Backbone as numpy.savetxt, mean C-alpha at the origin, in Angstrom:
# Nx Ny Nz CAx CAy CAz Cx Cy Cz
-14.32 4.46 -21.42 -14.63 4.03 -20.06 -14.75 5.23 -19.15
-15.66 5.22 -18.21 -15.86 6.38 -17.36 -14.76 6.58 -16.32
-14.00 5.52 -15.96 -13.00 5.69 -14.91 -11.61 5.98 -15.46
-11.50 6.31 -16.74 -10.21 6.67 -17.31 -9.99 8.16 -17.17
-8.76 8.54 -16.88 -8.45 9.96 -16.82 -8.16 10.44 -18.23
-8.65 11.61 -18.61 -8.55 12.05 -19.99 -7.12 12.29 -20.48
-6.20 12.71 -19.62 -4.86 13.05 -20.06 -4.01 11.83 -20.41
-4.11 10.75 -19.66 -3.19 9.63 -19.83 -3.86 8.35 -20.28
-5.13 8.18 -20.03 -5.79 6.94 -20.35 -5.56 5.87 -19.29
-4.83 6.19 -18.22 -4.58 5.24 -17.14 -5.84 5.18 -16.27
-6.40 3.99 -16.13 -7.63 3.86 -15.35 -7.34 4.03 -13.86
-8.41 4.30 -13.12 -8.29 4.43 -11.67 -7.75 3.15 -11.05
-8.23 2.00 -11.54 -7.78 0.72 -11.01 -6.29 0.50 -11.26
-5.83 0.84 -12.45 -4.41 0.67 -12.77 -3.56 1.61 -11.92
-3.97 2.85 -11.77 -3.22 3.79 -10.96 -3.21 3.35 -9.49
-4.33 2.85 -9.01 -4.41 2.37 -7.63 -3.48 1.19 -7.40
-3.46 0.26 -8.34 -2.58 -0.90 -8.22 -1.12 -0.53 -8.33
-0.80 0.38 -9.25 0.59 0.81 -9.42 1.12 1.54 -8.19
0.24 2.16 -7.43 0.66 2.87 -6.23 1.32 1.94 -5.22
1.02 0.65 -5.28 1.58 -0.30 -4.32 2.94 -0.84 -4.73
3.41 -0.54 -5.94 4.68 -1.12 -6.37 5.85 -0.66 -5.50
5.98 0.62 -5.27 6.92 1.18 -4.30 6.32 2.48 -3.81
7.01 3.17 -2.96 6.49 4.45 -2.49 6.62 5.54 -3.55
7.45 5.34 -4.56 7.67 6.36 -5.59 6.41 6.62 -6.41
5.77 5.58 -7.01 4.52 5.87 -7.72 3.44 6.42 -6.79
3.42 5.97 -5.54 2.42 6.47 -4.59 2.58 7.97 -4.39
3.82 8.42 -4.22 4.07 9.86 -4.05 3.72 10.62 -5.33
4.07 10.05 -6.47 3.75 10.70 -7.75 2.24 10.87 -7.89
1.48 9.83 -7.55 0.02 9.93 -7.67 -0.57 10.93 -6.68
0.12 11.18 -5.57 -0.37 12.18 -4.61 -0.03 13.61 -5.03
0.92 13.76 -5.95 1.38 15.09 -6.35 0.83 15.51 -7.71
0.73 14.56 -8.64 0.40 14.88 -10.03 -1.12 14.86 -10.26
-1.59 15.90 -10.92 -3.00 15.95 -11.33 -3.15 15.06 -12.56
-4.25 14.45 -12.79 -5.53 14.47 -12.09 -5.63 13.44 -10.98
-4.56 12.67 -10.76 -4.63 11.59 -9.77 -4.79 12.12 -8.35
-4.20 13.28 -8.06 -4.25 13.79 -6.69 -5.63 14.33 -6.31
-6.57 14.33 -7.22 -7.93 14.75 -6.90 -8.89 13.56 -6.77
-8.41 12.37 -7.11 -9.26 11.18 -7.06 -9.12 10.51 -5.69
-10.21 10.44 -4.90 -10.11 9.87 -3.56 -9.71 8.40 -3.53
-10.10 7.64 -4.53 -9.73 6.22 -4.56 -8.23 6.05 -4.75
-7.67 6.77 -5.70 -6.23 6.68 -5.95 -5.45 7.21 -4.75
-5.95 8.31 -4.17 -5.28 8.87 -2.99 -5.29 7.89 -1.83
-6.42 7.18 -1.64 -6.49 6.18 -0.56 -5.42 5.11 -0.75
-5.34 4.54 -1.96 -4.38 3.48 -2.20 -2.94 3.98 -2.10
-2.70 5.22 -2.55 -1.36 5.78 -2.45 -0.95 5.96 -0.98
-1.85 6.51 -0.17 -1.54 6.69 1.24 -1.39 5.34 1.96
-2.26 4.39 1.63 -2.14 3.09 2.28 -0.82 2.42 1.89
-0.40 2.60 0.66 0.89 2.06 0.22 2.05 2.67 0.99
2.00 3.98 1.18 3.06 4.66 1.93 3.09 4.18 3.38
1.91 4.08 4.01 1.85 3.61 5.39 2.27 2.15 5.50
1.96 1.34 4.50 2.39 -0.06 4.49 3.91 -0.13 4.37
4.50 0.75 3.57 5.96 0.82 3.47 6.60 1.21 4.80
5.98 2.12 5.52 6.48 2.50 6.85 6.39 1.32 7.81
5.29 0.58 7.74 5.14 -0.61 8.59 6.20 -1.65 8.24
6.53 -1.75 6.97 7.57 -2.69 6.55 8.91 -2.32 7.16
9.23 -1.05 7.20 10.49 -0.61 7.81 10.51 -0.95 9.30
9.39 -0.71 9.99 9.31 -1.02 11.41 9.47 -2.52 11.65
8.80 -3.33 10.85 8.90 -4.79 10.99 10.31 -5.26 10.64
10.94 -4.64 9.67 12.31 -5.00 9.29 13.27 -4.74 10.46
13.11 -3.61 11.14 13.95 -3.31 12.30 13.67 -4.32 13.42
12.40 -4.63 13.63 12.04 -5.64 14.63 12.64 -7.00 14.27
12.65 -7.33 12.99 13.22 -8.60 12.55 14.72 -8.68 12.83
15.41 -7.57 12.71 16.85 -7.57 13.02 17.06 -7.96 14.47
16.21 -7.46 15.35 16.31 -7.81 16.76 15.92 -9.27 16.98
14.85 -9.70 16.31 14.37 -11.09 16.48 15.37 -12.12 15.98
16.18 -11.76 15.00 17.13 -12.73 14.45 18.23 -13.11 15.44
18.36 -12.33 16.52 19.33 -12.69 17.57 18.78 -13.75 18.51
17.49 -14.03 18.43 16.87 -15.07 19.26 16.78 -16.34 18.43
17.52 -17.36 18.78 17.52 -18.59 17.97 16.14 -19.24 17.90
15.86 -19.81 16.79 14.69 -20.59 16.42 13.37 -19.83 16.58
12.96 -19.49 17.80 11.69 -18.79 18.01 11.72 -17.42 17.32
12.78 -16.68 17.49 12.92 -15.38 16.86 12.93 -15.49 15.35
13.60 -16.52 14.86 13.67 -16.74 13.41 12.28 -17.03 12.85
11.53 -17.87 13.55 10.17 -18.22 13.10 9.24 -17.01 13.12
9.32 -16.24 14.21 8.49 -15.04 14.29 8.86 -14.06 13.19
10.15 -13.91 12.95 10.63 -13.01 11.90 10.11 -13.45 10.54
10.21 -14.73 10.27 9.73 -15.28 9.00 8.22 -15.06 8.83
7.47 -15.32 9.90 6.01 -15.14 9.84 5.62 -13.68 9.64
6.33 -12.76 10.29 6.04 -11.34 10.11 6.27 -10.89 8.66
7.40 -11.28 8.10 7.70 -10.88 6.73 6.75 -11.55 5.73
6.45 -12.81 5.95 5.51 -13.51 5.09 4.12 -12.88 5.18
3.71 -12.53 6.39 2.41 -11.87 6.58 2.34 -10.53 5.85
3.39 -9.73 5.95 3.40 -8.45 5.24 3.40 -8.64 3.73
4.12 -9.65 3.26 4.15 -9.92 1.82 2.75 -10.32 1.32
2.08 -11.18 2.06 0.72 -11.60 1.69 -0.23 -10.42 1.73
-0.10 -9.58 2.74 -0.93 -8.38 2.85 -0.72 -7.46 1.65
0.54 -7.31 1.25 0.86 -6.47 0.09 0.24 -7.05 -1.18
0.35 -8.36 -1.38 -0.24 -9.02 -2.55 -1.76 -8.81 -2.58
-2.41 -8.95 -1.43 -3.86 -8.75 -1.36 -4.21 -7.32 -1.76
-3.45 -6.36 -1.26 -3.71 -4.95 -1.59 -3.56 -4.69 -3.09
-2.51 -5.24 -3.68 -2.27 -5.04 -5.11 -3.40 -5.65 -5.94
-3.77 -6.88 -5.63 -4.81 -7.57 -6.39 -6.15 -6.85 -6.24
-6.49 -6.46 -5.02 -7.75 -5.76 -4.80 -7.77 -4.41 -5.51
-6.65 -3.68 -5.47 -6.60 -2.37 -6.10 -6.74 -2.49 -7.62
-6.04 -3.44 -8.23 -6.19 -3.64 -9.67 -7.60 -4.09 -10.03
-8.28 -4.76 -9.09 -9.65 -5.22 -9.32 -10.70 -4.17 -9.01
-10.29 -2.99 -8.59 -11.24 -1.92 -8.31 -11.87 -1.99 -6.94
-11.30 -2.80 -6.06 -11.85 -2.93 -4.71 -10.91 -2.24 -3.71
-11.45 -1.95 -2.57 -10.66 -1.32 -1.52 -10.51 -2.30 -0.36
-9.28 -2.71 -0.09 -8.99 -3.58 1.05 -8.40 -2.68 2.13
-9.09 -2.59 3.25 -8.65 -1.70 4.33 -7.85 -2.51 5.34
-6.57 -2.20 5.42 -5.68 -2.85 6.39 -6.00 -2.28 7.76
-6.15 -3.13 8.77 -6.40 -2.60 10.13 -5.32 -1.60 10.53
-5.70 -0.57 11.21 -4.88 0.54 11.70 -4.39 1.43 10.55
-3.76 0.85 9.55 -3.21 1.62 8.43 -4.32 2.15 7.52
-5.30 1.33 7.23 -6.39 1.71 6.33 -7.18 2.93 6.77
-7.61 2.99 8.04 -8.31 4.19 8.49 -7.46 5.46 8.42
-6.16 5.33 8.68 -5.26 6.49 8.53 -5.20 6.94 7.09
-5.12 5.98 6.18 -5.07 6.31 4.75 -6.38 6.94 4.29
-7.50 6.42 4.79 -8.80 6.98 4.42 -8.94 8.42 4.93
-8.43 8.67 6.10 -8.47 10.03 6.66 -7.62 10.98 5.83
-6.43 10.53 5.43 -5.55 11.36 4.62 -6.14 11.61 3.22
-6.83 10.60 2.69 -7.41 10.71 1.35 -8.74 11.46 1.36
-9.31 11.65 2.52 -10.57 12.36 2.61 -11.77 11.52 2.24
-11.67 10.21 2.45 -12.82 9.34 2.15 -13.38 8.74 3.43
């Protein structure tokens, strides 16, 4: 296959999808050759890292929202559910060889990846 890297046999799609599992594979793909030279893998790795940062921000916001009865709880639940769905979409699209650009985060990742 043309999109396989010669050293490992891991395809670009597999590496892109694995980058979303946690920030650890994303950082590894940004540091280790030949993945750090592939713009597609770099994009997904950066987007994964930025999505993880957004998750931390939303998690802190959720702690504050949980002090507001009912409305805060609902907003907190919707925020976490929305991020989970967004993460699932990114993983599925990356394994499928497609690029899903998250608003705000996606353009930052594209800039960092040089695409």
